[in-house]
Amino acid sequence: MKKTWWKEAVIYQVYTRSFKDTSGDGVGDLNGVAEKLDYLQELGVDMLWLCPMYKSPNVDNGYDVSDYRDIMDEMGTMADFDNMLEGIHSRGMKLILDLVINHTSDQHPWFLESKSSRDNPKRDWYVWRDKPTNWESIFGGPAWTYDPKTDQYYLHLYTKNQVDLNWENPEVRRSIYDMVIWWIEKGVDGFRVDAINHLKKDYTDMPNPEGENYVPAWEKMTNVEGLQEFLTELRDETFARYDVVTVGEANSVKAEHLAEWISEEEGKFNMIFSFEALESWNTDQDADRNVVRVKKIFDQWQKKAHGIAWNSLYLENHDRPRTVSTWGNDKEYWRESATALACMYFFMQGTPFIYQGQEIGMTNAPFEDISMYRDVETLNFCRYQQLQGVPVDEIMEKIKKISRDHARTPMQWNSGRKAGFTEGQPWISLNPNYTWLNVEAQKNDGRSILSFYKKMIALRKSCECLLYGSTELAEVNCPDVYAYTREYGNTKMLIVSHLDSDGCSWSLKGKGQLLLANHEEITEGRLQPYEARVYLLD
Ligand code: NOJ
């Protein structure tokens, strides 16, 4: 497998809005990112993925861009961006931006022109129809909104303020490529490409919208025939001309299709986020945690990728509840389960991503009332469920499990005022556990989750086997143990994560040197609740 800088990197996802506010308006900003670069460097991170910081009305927290070449007011200025980028590069780190190119804000000048009249030259930059199809949007409600002025409907797979660009139009594609090149020339090192498998549409009605075989719009609008041609052109006109790294957000891609997406030969991206493994593990804490199924899916991806492709490794992002609260146990085994889950994914083949706060074991927010939630998807969900007559209690139970806001509460830096996040009023409430769960409290504690992440990063970097070795599931007698080996030349390593609150019997076949563990006492023949170990095998 070809060795490359981004394969050896550890990437940290910054949800800029909730990371660090320096202006006092309660919203995280670019100067805040710049201020925390030393923290990230000390953690061992090589690259940052910055969630959208472009000019935006913020209906979907920046995933509704109104100017691709400017910075949103709350986050600072282009000079702040340049200063942050300088700070990143001067530390030998790199930066990837979030590229939101399936849709723009309805406030983008392109759309304002497009909707101004039927014969405006930009009319065809978006999708307009006299008669809408029966599609539903991903965030609930119809995917078409009526515009009375021009008496037509426009398409939006997300909210009505996130209007889908018409990728069939070559001028649209050219404008996007020019913008991408503009950022690369400015010095960014790559992109996480948002919602990329929705670019191509199939404009027919949904089958059976009401009945059992109901297919939600996003499923029908995903990976449509012809998409790969768009992606090929995007790659060839932009990324392929530079030494940058790309990660496509590619829902519903299965392991058997990974070659066309990420293989060195024909891939359109260096890596993707495909969600198959994450989604196979229910986010409902009371649900059956099916480690066996998760192992099977990760294993398929590892096997199919080995030798031909690389991929991303991740547990969390800004769209999902916190894993320590869903897959783990954020009460009795908070520290143990956060570190066991970390150990499980971090040493597979691929580039690991850490979502802000994951490295200190941040948990779901105990928001009881709908007024505490900010996420447009959550609020829409609430509205549409109410319209369908679902009782409020039931809706709230669901929201408390699935809301994206769980991952968006402010970063917990210390136990002081507003957790060290802001001098002002945070745009979303803090998780009240910041008084004990914070960076400051973990920084000098060798047993903390933060220290464990530092050790994992250092270990991964110290050993080629953990970077380029082959991955093989190891047989274990207990279904809740996730164990796998990495092998490279004469080196073989074993990673064992026990993902349950019970103990279980287990023994190491042969001999090994223990390199990392999340429990202090190691018992022969037994794994304790959420115990994780990494061995160098003889
Ligand atoms: C995926 C992003 O991660 C999510 O936050 C956003 O709402 C949608 N794409 C729409 O851009």
Coordinates of C-alpha atoms and ligand atoms in Angstrom, one line a residue:
M1 CA 0.0 0.0 0.0
K2 CA 1.4 3.4 -1.0
K3 CA 2.5 5.4 2.0
T4 CA 1.1 8.9 2.1
W5 CA 0.9 11.8 4.7
W6 CA -2.8 11.7 5.1
K7 CA -2.8 7.9 5.8
E8 CA -0.5 8.5 8.8
A9 CA -2.5 11.5 10.1
V10 CA -5.0 11.7 13.0
I11 CA -7.8 14.1 12.1
Y12 CA -9.8 16.2 14.6
Q13 CA -13.2 17.4 13.7
V14 CA -14.0 20.9 15.0
Y15 CA -17.6 21.9 15.2
T16 CA -16.5 25.5 15.1
R17 CA -19.7 26.9 16.5
S18 CA -19.3 25.0 19.7
F19 CA -15.5 24.9 20.1
K20 CA -14.3 28.2 21.5
D21 CA -15.7 31.6 21.5
T22 CA -13.4 34.6 21.8
S23 CA -15.7 37.4 20.9
G24 CA -18.2 36.9 23.7
D25 CA -21.3 36.4 21.4
G26 CA -21.7 32.8 22.5
V27 CA -20.8 31.3 19.2
G28 CA -17.4 29.6 18.6
D29 CA -15.1 31.4 16.2
L30 CA -12.0 31.1 14.1
N31 CA -9.9 33.0 16.7
G32 CA -11.1 30.4 19.2
V33 CA -9.8 27.6 17.0
A34 CA -6.5 29.5 16.7
E35 CA -6.3 29.8 20.4
K36 CA -6.7 26.1 21.0
L37 CA -4.1 24.9 18.4
D38 CA -1.5 24.1 21.1
Y39 CA -4.0 21.9 22.9
L40 CA -4.6 20.0 19.6
Q41 CA -1.0 19.7 18.9
E42 CA -0.3 18.4 22.3
L43 CA -3.0 15.8 21.8
G44 CA -1.1 14.6 18.8
V45 CA -3.5 15.7 16.1
D46 CA -2.1 16.4 12.6
M47 CA -5.1 17.8 10.8
L48 CA -8.3 19.7 11.6
W49 CA -11.6 19.3 9.8
L50 CA -13.4 22.5 10.2
C51 CA -17.2 22.4 10.0
P52 CA -18.6 25.2 7.8
M53 CA -17.4 28.7 8.5
Y54 CA -18.6 30.3 5.3
K55 CA -21.1 33.1 5.2
S56 CA -24.5 31.6 6.1
P57 CA -27.9 32.5 7.6
N58 CA -27.3 29.4 9.8
V59 CA -30.6 27.7 9.3
D60 CA -28.5 24.4 9.5
N61 CA -25.5 25.8 11.3
G62 CA -23.5 26.7 8.2
Y63 CA -24.6 23.8 6.0
D64 CA -26.6 26.5 4.1
V65 CA -23.9 28.6 2.5
S66 CA -24.7 32.1 1.1
D67 CA -21.2 33.0 0.1
Y68 CA -18.5 30.3 -0.5
R69 CA -15.7 32.8 -0.5
D70 CA -16.5 34.7 2.8
I71 CA -16.6 34.0 6.5
M72 CA -19.9 34.0 8.5
D73 CA -20.1 37.1 10.8
E74 CA -20.2 35.1 14.1
M75 CA -17.0 33.3 13.3
G76 CA -14.8 36.3 12.3
T77 CA -13.2 37.6 9.1
M78 CA -11.1 36.3 6.3
A79 CA -8.1 37.8 8.1
D80 CA -9.0 35.6 11.1
F81 CA -9.1 32.6 8.8
D82 CA -5.7 33.4 7.3
N83 CA -4.3 33.8 10.8
M84 CA -5.8 30.5 11.9
L85 CA -4.4 28.7 8.8
E86 CA -1.0 30.2 9.4
G87 CA -1.1 29.0 13.0
I88 CA -2.1 25.5 11.8
H89 CA 0.6 25.4 9.2
S90 CA 3.3 26.8 11.4
R91 CA 2.7 23.9 13.8
G92 CA 3.2 21.4 10.9
M93 CA -0.5 20.7 11.0
K94 CA -3.0 20.8 8.1
L95 CA -6.6 21.9 7.6
I96 CA -9.5 20.5 5.7
L97 CA -12.7 22.4 5.0
D98 CA -16.3 21.2 4.8
L99 CA -17.4 21.5 1.2
V100 CA -21.2 21.9 0.9
I101 CA -21.9 21.7 -2.8
N102 CA -25.1 19.7 -3.1
H103 CA -27.1 22.8 -2.1
T104 CA -26.7 26.5 -1.3
S105 CA -28.6 28.7 1.1
D106 CA -31.8 30.3 -0.4
Q107 CA -30.0 33.6 0.4
H108 CA -27.1 32.8 -2.0
P109 CA -27.0 35.4 -4.8
W110 CA -27.2 32.5 -7.3
F111 CA -30.6 31.5 -5.9
L112 CA -31.8 35.0 -5.5
E113 CA -31.1 35.5 -9.2
S114 CA -32.6 32.2 -10.1
K115 CA -35.9 32.9 -8.3
S116 CA -36.1 36.4 -9.7
S117 CA -37.8 35.4 -12.9
R118 CA -38.3 32.3 -15.1
D119 CA -36.0 33.7 -17.8
N120 CA -33.1 34.7 -15.5
P121 CA -29.9 33.2 -16.8
K122 CA -29.4 31.4 -13.5
R123 CA -32.9 29.9 -13.5
D124 CA -31.5 26.6 -14.5
W125 CA -28.8 26.6 -11.7
Y126 CA -31.5 25.1 -9.4
V127 CA -34.3 22.7 -10.0
W128 CA -37.7 24.2 -10.9
R129 CA -40.8 22.3 -11.8
D130 CA -44.5 23.2 -12.5
K131 CA -45.6 20.1 -10.8
P132 CA -43.6 18.6 -7.9
T133 CA -43.0 15.0 -7.3
N134 CA -44.3 13.3 -4.2
W135 CA -40.8 13.4 -2.5
E136 CA -40.3 14.1 1.2
S137 CA -37.3 16.1 2.3
I138 CA -34.6 14.5 4.6
F139 CA -35.5 16.8 7.4
G140 CA -39.3 16.2 7.1
G141 CA -42.0 17.7 5.0
P142 CA -42.2 18.0 1.2
A143 CA -38.9 18.3 -0.8
W144 CA -40.5 21.0 -3.0
T145 CA -41.4 24.5 -2.1
Y146 CA -43.8 26.7 -4.1
D147 CA -42.5 30.1 -5.2
P148 CA -45.6 32.3 -5.8
K149 CA -43.7 35.0 -7.8
T150 CA -42.7 32.7 -10.6
D151 CA -45.4 30.1 -10.0
Q152 CA -43.1 27.1 -9.8
Y153 CA -41.7 24.7 -7.2
Y154 CA -38.0 24.4 -6.3
L155 CA -36.2 21.3 -5.0
H156 CA -34.6 21.0 -1.6
L157 CA -33.6 17.6 -0.2
Y158 CA -33.0 19.2 3.2
T159 CA -34.8 22.3 4.6
K160 CA -36.5 24.7 2.2
N161 CA -33.7 27.1 2.9
Q162 CA -31.1 24.7 1.5
V163 CA -31.8 24.6 -2.2
D164 CA -30.4 21.8 -4.4
L165 CA -28.1 23.0 -7.1
N166 CA -28.7 21.6 -10.6
W167 CA -25.5 19.6 -11.2
E168 CA -26.7 18.8 -14.7
N169 CA -25.9 22.4 -15.6
P170 CA -22.2 22.7 -16.7
E171 CA -22.0 26.4 -15.5
V172 CA -22.9 25.3 -12.0
R173 CA -20.2 22.7 -12.0
R174 CA -17.6 25.1 -13.3
S175 CA -18.5 27.7 -10.7
I176 CA -18.1 25.0 -8.0
Y177 CA -14.8 23.8 -9.3
D178 CA -13.4 27.4 -9.5
M179 CA -14.4 27.9 -5.9
V180 CA -12.7 24.7 -4.8
I181 CA -9.6 25.7 -6.6
W182 CA -9.7 29.1 -5.0
W183 CA -9.6 27.5 -1.5
I184 CA -6.8 25.1 -2.5
E185 CA -4.8 28.0 -3.9
K186 CA -5.4 29.8 -0.6
G187 CA -3.6 27.0 1.1
V188 CA -6.2 24.5 2.5
D189 CA -5.1 20.9 2.5
G190 CA -8.3 19.1 1.6
F191 CA -12.0 18.7 2.0
R192 CA -14.7 16.8 3.7
V193 CA -17.4 16.8 1.0
D194 CA -20.9 17.1 2.3
A195 CA -23.9 15.0 1.2
I196 CA -22.0 14.1 -2.0
N197 CA -24.1 11.1 -3.1
H198 CA -27.2 13.3 -3.6
L199 CA -25.8 15.3 -6.5
K200 CA -27.5 13.2 -9.2
K201 CA -31.3 12.9 -9.1
D202 CA -33.9 10.6 -10.5
Y203 CA -36.9 12.7 -11.1
T204 CA -39.7 10.1 -10.8
D205 CA -42.3 9.8 -8.1
M206 CA -41.5 7.8 -4.9
P207 CA -42.9 4.4 -5.1
N208 CA -45.9 3.7 -2.8
P209 CA -45.5 6.8 -0.6
E210 CA -48.0 5.8 2.1
G211 CA -47.7 2.1 2.2
E212 CA -45.3 -0.5 3.7
N213 CA -42.8 -0.2 0.9
Y214 CA -42.4 3.5 1.5
V215 CA -39.0 4.7 0.5
P216 CA -37.9 8.1 2.0
A217 CA -36.6 10.7 -0.4
W218 CA -33.1 10.6 0.7
E219 CA -32.8 6.9 0.0
K220 CA -34.2 7.3 -3.5
M221 CA -32.0 10.3 -4.0
T222 CA -28.8 8.5 -3.0
N223 CA -26.2 7.0 -5.4
V224 CA -28.4 7.4 -8.5
E225 CA -27.0 6.1 -11.7
G226 CA -24.8 8.7 -13.3
L227 CA -23.5 10.1 -10.0
Q228 CA -20.0 8.6 -10.5
E229 CA -19.6 10.7 -13.7
F230 CA -20.2 13.9 -11.7
L231 CA -17.8 12.8 -9.1
T232 CA -15.1 11.8 -11.6
E233 CA -15.3 15.3 -13.2
L234 CA -15.2 17.0 -9.8
R235 CA -12.1 15.0 -8.9
D236 CA -10.3 15.6 -12.2
E237 CA -11.1 19.3 -12.4
T238 CA -10.0 20.0 -8.8
F239 CA -8.6 17.6 -6.2
A240 CA -6.6 15.5 -8.6
R241 CA -4.5 18.5 -9.7
Y242 CA -3.2 19.1 -6.2
D243 CA -1.8 17.2 -3.2
V244 CA -4.9 17.4 -1.1
V245 CA -6.9 14.9 0.8
T246 CA -10.6 14.3 0.4
V247 CA -13.3 12.6 2.4
G248 CA -16.7 12.2 0.9
E249 CA -19.8 12.0 3.1
A250 CA -21.4 9.1 1.3
N251 CA -24.4 7.6 2.9
S252 CA -25.6 4.1 2.1
V253 CA -22.5 2.9 0.4
K254 CA -21.8 -0.7 1.1
A255 CA -18.5 -2.4 1.4
E256 CA -19.0 -4.2 -1.9
H257 CA -19.1 -0.8 -3.7
L258 CA -16.1 0.7 -2.1
A259 CA -13.8 0.4 -5.1
E260 CA -15.5 3.0 -7.3
W261 CA -15.5 5.4 -4.3
I262 CA -12.1 5.1 -2.7
S263 CA -9.8 2.6 -4.5
E264 CA -6.5 4.0 -5.5
E265 CA -7.3 2.9 -9.0
E266 CA -10.7 4.4 -9.6
G267 CA -11.8 6.1 -6.4
K268 CA -13.3 9.6 -6.5
F269 CA -12.2 10.4 -3.0
N270 CA -9.4 9.3 -0.7
M271 CA -11.8 8.2 2.0
I272 CA -15.5 8.3 2.6
F273 CA -17.8 8.3 5.6
S274 CA -20.3 5.6 4.8
F275 CA -22.2 5.0 8.1
E276 CA -22.9 1.4 7.5
A277 CA -21.3 0.2 10.7
L278 CA -22.5 3.1 12.8
E279 CA -26.0 2.7 11.7
S280 CA -26.0 -1.0 12.4
W281 CA -25.6 -0.2 16.1
N282 CA -28.7 1.4 17.4
T283 CA -28.3 4.8 19.0
D284 CA -31.0 3.8 21.6
Q285 CA -29.1 3.1 24.8
D286 CA -31.6 0.4 25.9
A287 CA -31.5 -1.4 22.6
D288 CA -29.6 -4.5 22.1
R289 CA -26.0 -3.6 21.5
N290 CA -25.0 -5.9 18.7
V291 CA -21.3 -6.1 18.7
V292 CA -21.3 -9.1 16.5
R293 CA -23.1 -7.2 13.7
V294 CA -20.8 -4.2 14.0
K295 CA -17.7 -6.5 13.9
K296 CA -19.0 -8.1 10.7
I297 CA -19.5 -4.8 9.0
F298 CA -16.2 -3.3 10.0
D299 CA -14.5 -6.5 9.0
Q300 CA -16.0 -6.4 5.5
W301 CA -14.8 -2.9 5.0
Q302 CA -11.3 -3.7 6.3
K303 CA -11.0 -6.7 4.1
K304 CA -12.4 -5.2 0.9
A305 CA -10.2 -2.1 1.3
H306 CA -6.9 -3.8 2.2
G307 CA -4.4 -3.5 -0.6
I308 CA -6.6 -1.4 -2.9
A309 CA -8.1 1.4 -0.9
W310 CA -7.8 3.5 2.3
N311 CA -10.7 4.7 4.4
S312 CA -11.7 6.9 7.4
L313 CA -12.2 5.5 10.9
Y314 CA -14.6 7.3 13.2
L315 CA -17.1 6.9 16.0
E316 CA -18.7 10.3 16.3
N317 CA -19.5 13.4 14.4
H318 CA -21.8 16.5 14.7
D319 CA -24.8 14.6 13.4
R320 CA -25.0 11.8 15.9
P321 CA -25.5 11.4 19.7
R322 CA -22.3 10.7 21.8
T323 CA -21.2 7.1 21.6
V324 CA -20.3 6.9 25.3
S325 CA -24.0 7.5 26.0
T326 CA -25.3 5.2 23.3
W327 CA -22.9 2.3 22.6
G328 CA -21.1 2.7 25.9
N329 CA -22.3 3.2 29.5
D330 CA -21.9 6.9 30.5
K331 CA -22.8 6.1 34.2
E332 CA -21.0 3.2 36.0
Y333 CA -18.4 2.7 33.2
W334 CA -18.0 6.2 31.7
R335 CA -14.2 6.2 31.6
E336 CA -13.9 2.5 30.7
S337 CA -16.5 2.5 28.0
A338 CA -15.2 5.7 26.3
T339 CA -11.7 4.2 26.2
A340 CA -12.8 0.7 25.1
L341 CA -14.8 2.1 22.2
A342 CA -11.8 4.4 21.3
C343 CA -9.5 1.4 21.3
M344 CA -11.9 -0.6 19.2
Y345 CA -11.9 1.8 16.2
F346 CA -8.6 3.6 16.5
F347 CA -6.2 0.8 15.5
M348 CA -7.9 -0.5 12.4
Q349 CA -6.5 0.3 9.0
G350 CA -7.5 3.8 8.0
T351 CA -7.2 7.4 9.1
P352 CA -8.8 8.0 12.5
F353 CA -11.1 11.0 13.1
I354 CA -11.8 12.3 16.6
Y355 CA -14.8 14.5 17.0
Q356 CA -14.4 17.4 19.4
G357 CA -15.1 16.4 23.0
Q358 CA -14.9 12.7 22.2
E359 CA -11.3 12.7 23.6
I360 CA -12.7 13.7 27.0
G361 CA -15.7 11.4 26.9
M362 CA -18.4 14.1 26.5
T363 CA -21.9 12.7 26.9
N364 CA -25.4 13.3 25.6
A365 CA -27.1 16.4 26.9
P366 CA -29.9 15.9 29.5
F367 CA -32.2 18.4 27.7
E368 CA -35.7 17.7 28.8
D369 CA -37.6 20.4 27.1
I370 CA -37.9 21.1 23.4
S371 CA -37.0 24.8 24.1
M372 CA -33.5 23.6 24.8
Y373 CA -33.0 22.1 21.4
R374 CA -31.6 24.2 18.5
D375 CA -31.1 21.7 15.6
V376 CA -33.4 22.3 12.7
E377 CA -33.7 18.6 12.1
T378 CA -34.8 18.0 15.7
L379 CA -37.2 20.9 15.6
N380 CA -38.7 19.8 12.3
F381 CA -39.1 16.3 13.5
C382 CA -41.0 17.6 16.5
R383 CA -43.3 19.7 14.4
Y384 CA -44.1 17.0 11.9
Q385 CA -44.7 14.4 14.5
Q386 CA -47.0 16.7 16.3
L387 CA -48.9 17.3 13.1
Q388 CA -49.3 13.6 12.8
G389 CA -50.8 13.5 16.3
V390 CA -48.0 11.8 18.1
P391 CA -48.2 12.6 21.8
V392 CA -45.5 15.1 23.0
D393 CA -44.1 12.7 25.6
E394 CA -43.4 10.1 22.9
I395 CA -41.8 12.7 20.6
M396 CA -39.6 13.9 23.5
E397 CA -38.5 10.4 24.3
K398 CA -37.3 9.9 20.8
I399 CA -35.7 13.3 20.6
K400 CA -33.7 12.7 23.7
K401 CA -32.2 9.6 22.0
I402 CA -31.5 10.8 18.5
S403 CA -31.1 14.6 18.5
R404 CA -28.0 15.9 16.8
D405 CA -27.7 18.6 19.5
H406 CA -26.2 16.0 21.8
A407 CA -23.0 16.3 19.9
R408 CA -23.2 20.1 19.6
T409 CA -23.1 21.3 23.2
P410 CA -20.1 23.6 23.8
M411 CA -16.7 22.1 24.3
Q412 CA -16.0 21.7 28.0
W413 CA -12.6 23.3 28.7
N414 CA -12.8 23.8 32.4
S415 CA -15.2 23.9 35.4
G416 CA -15.3 27.7 35.4
R417 CA -17.8 30.1 34.0
K418 CA -19.5 28.6 30.9
A419 CA -17.0 25.8 30.9
G420 CA -14.3 28.2 29.5
F421 CA -16.2 28.2 26.2
T422 CA -17.5 31.8 26.2
E423 CA -17.7 35.0 28.2
G424 CA -21.2 35.4 27.0
Q425 CA -24.3 33.4 26.7
P426 CA -23.7 30.1 24.7
W427 CA -25.9 29.7 21.6
I428 CA -26.9 26.3 23.1
S429 CA -26.9 25.3 26.7
L430 CA -23.9 23.6 28.2
N431 CA -24.1 20.1 29.4
P432 CA -24.2 20.6 33.2
N433 CA -21.6 17.9 33.7
Y434 CA -18.9 20.3 32.6
T435 CA -18.2 20.9 36.3
W436 CA -16.4 17.6 36.5
L437 CA -16.1 16.5 32.9
N438 CA -13.7 18.9 31.2
V439 CA -10.2 19.2 29.7
E440 CA -8.7 20.8 32.7
A441 CA -9.7 18.0 35.0
Q442 CA -8.2 15.4 32.7
K443 CA -5.1 17.1 31.5
N444 CA -2.8 16.0 34.2
D445 CA -4.5 12.8 35.1
G446 CA -2.7 9.8 33.6
R447 CA -5.8 7.7 33.9
S448 CA -8.1 10.1 32.1
I449 CA -9.8 9.5 28.8
L450 CA -7.8 12.4 27.4
S451 CA -4.5 10.8 28.5
F452 CA -5.7 7.5 26.9
Y453 CA -6.3 9.3 23.6
K454 CA -2.8 10.8 23.8
K455 CA -1.4 7.4 24.3
M456 CA -3.4 5.9 21.5
I457 CA -2.2 8.6 19.1
A458 CA 1.4 8.2 20.1
L459 CA 1.3 4.4 19.8
R460 CA -0.3 4.5 16.4
K461 CA 2.4 6.9 15.2
S462 CA 5.2 4.8 16.7
C463 CA 4.4 1.7 14.7
E464 CA 4.1 1.0 11.0
C465 CA 2.2 -2.1 11.7
L466 CA -0.7 0.0 13.1
L467 CA -0.6 2.1 10.0
Y468 CA -0.1 -0.3 7.1
G469 CA -0.6 -3.7 8.5
S470 CA -3.4 -6.1 7.4
T471 CA -6.3 -6.5 9.7
E472 CA -7.8 -9.8 10.7
L473 CA -10.7 -10.4 13.2
A474 CA -9.5 -12.6 16.1
E475 CA -11.6 -15.4 17.3
V476 CA -13.0 -14.9 20.7
N477 CA -15.5 -16.9 22.8
C478 CA -17.4 -13.9 24.0
P479 CA -19.7 -12.1 21.5
D480 CA -19.2 -8.7 23.2
V481 CA -15.4 -8.8 22.7
Y482 CA -14.1 -7.0 19.6
A483 CA -10.6 -8.4 19.0
Y484 CA -8.5 -8.0 15.9
T485 CA -4.9 -8.3 14.8
R486 CA -2.7 -6.1 12.7
E487 CA 0.2 -7.7 10.9
Y488 CA 3.1 -6.1 9.0
G489 CA 6.3 -7.9 8.1
N490 CA 7.4 -9.7 11.3
T491 CA 5.3 -7.5 13.6
K492 CA 1.9 -8.7 14.8
M493 CA -0.3 -6.8 17.2
L494 CA -3.6 -7.7 19.0
I495 CA -6.3 -5.2 19.9
V496 CA -9.0 -6.3 22.3
S497 CA -12.0 -4.3 23.4
H498 CA -14.6 -5.8 25.6
L499 CA -17.8 -3.8 24.9
D500 CA -20.1 -4.7 27.7
S501 CA -20.7 -4.2 31.4
D502 CA -20.3 -7.8 32.4
G503 CA -16.9 -9.5 32.9
C504 CA -16.0 -12.3 30.5
S505 CA -13.4 -15.0 30.4
W506 CA -10.7 -14.7 27.8
S507 CA -7.2 -15.8 27.4
L508 CA -4.3 -14.7 25.2
K509 CA -3.1 -17.5 23.0
G510 CA 0.7 -17.4 23.1
K511 CA 2.7 -14.6 24.5
G512 CA 2.5 -10.9 24.2
Q513 CA 3.8 -7.6 25.5
L514 CA 1.1 -5.3 26.8
L515 CA 1.5 -1.9 25.2
L516 CA -1.7 -0.2 26.3
A517 CA -4.6 -0.9 28.7
N518 CA -7.5 1.1 30.1
H519 CA -7.8 -0.8 33.4
E520 CA -5.1 -0.6 36.0
E521 CA -5.2 -4.2 37.1
I522 CA -4.9 -6.8 34.4
T523 CA -6.4 -10.1 35.3
E524 CA -5.2 -13.3 33.5
G525 CA -8.0 -15.2 31.9
R526 CA -10.6 -12.5 32.3
L527 CA -11.7 -9.2 30.8
Q528 CA -13.3 -6.7 33.1
P529 CA -16.3 -4.6 32.0
Y530 CA -15.3 -2.4 29.1
E531 CA -11.7 -3.5 29.3
A532 CA -9.3 -2.7 26.4
R533 CA -5.8 -3.9 25.7
V534 CA -3.2 -3.7 23.0
Y535 CA -0.5 -6.3 22.7
L536 CA 2.6 -6.7 20.7
L537 CA 2.6 -10.5 20.0
D538 CA 5.7 -12.6 20.1
Ligands
NOJ1 C1 -24.5 16.4 6.3 C2 -24.1 17.3 7.5 O1 -23.1 16.6 8.2 C3 -25.3 17.8 8.2 O2 -24.9 18.4 9.4 C4 -26.1 18.6 7.4 O3 -27.3 19.0 8.0 C5 -26.5 17.9 6.0 N1 -25.4 17.2 5.4 C6 -27.0 18.9 5.0 O4 -25.9 19.7 4.5

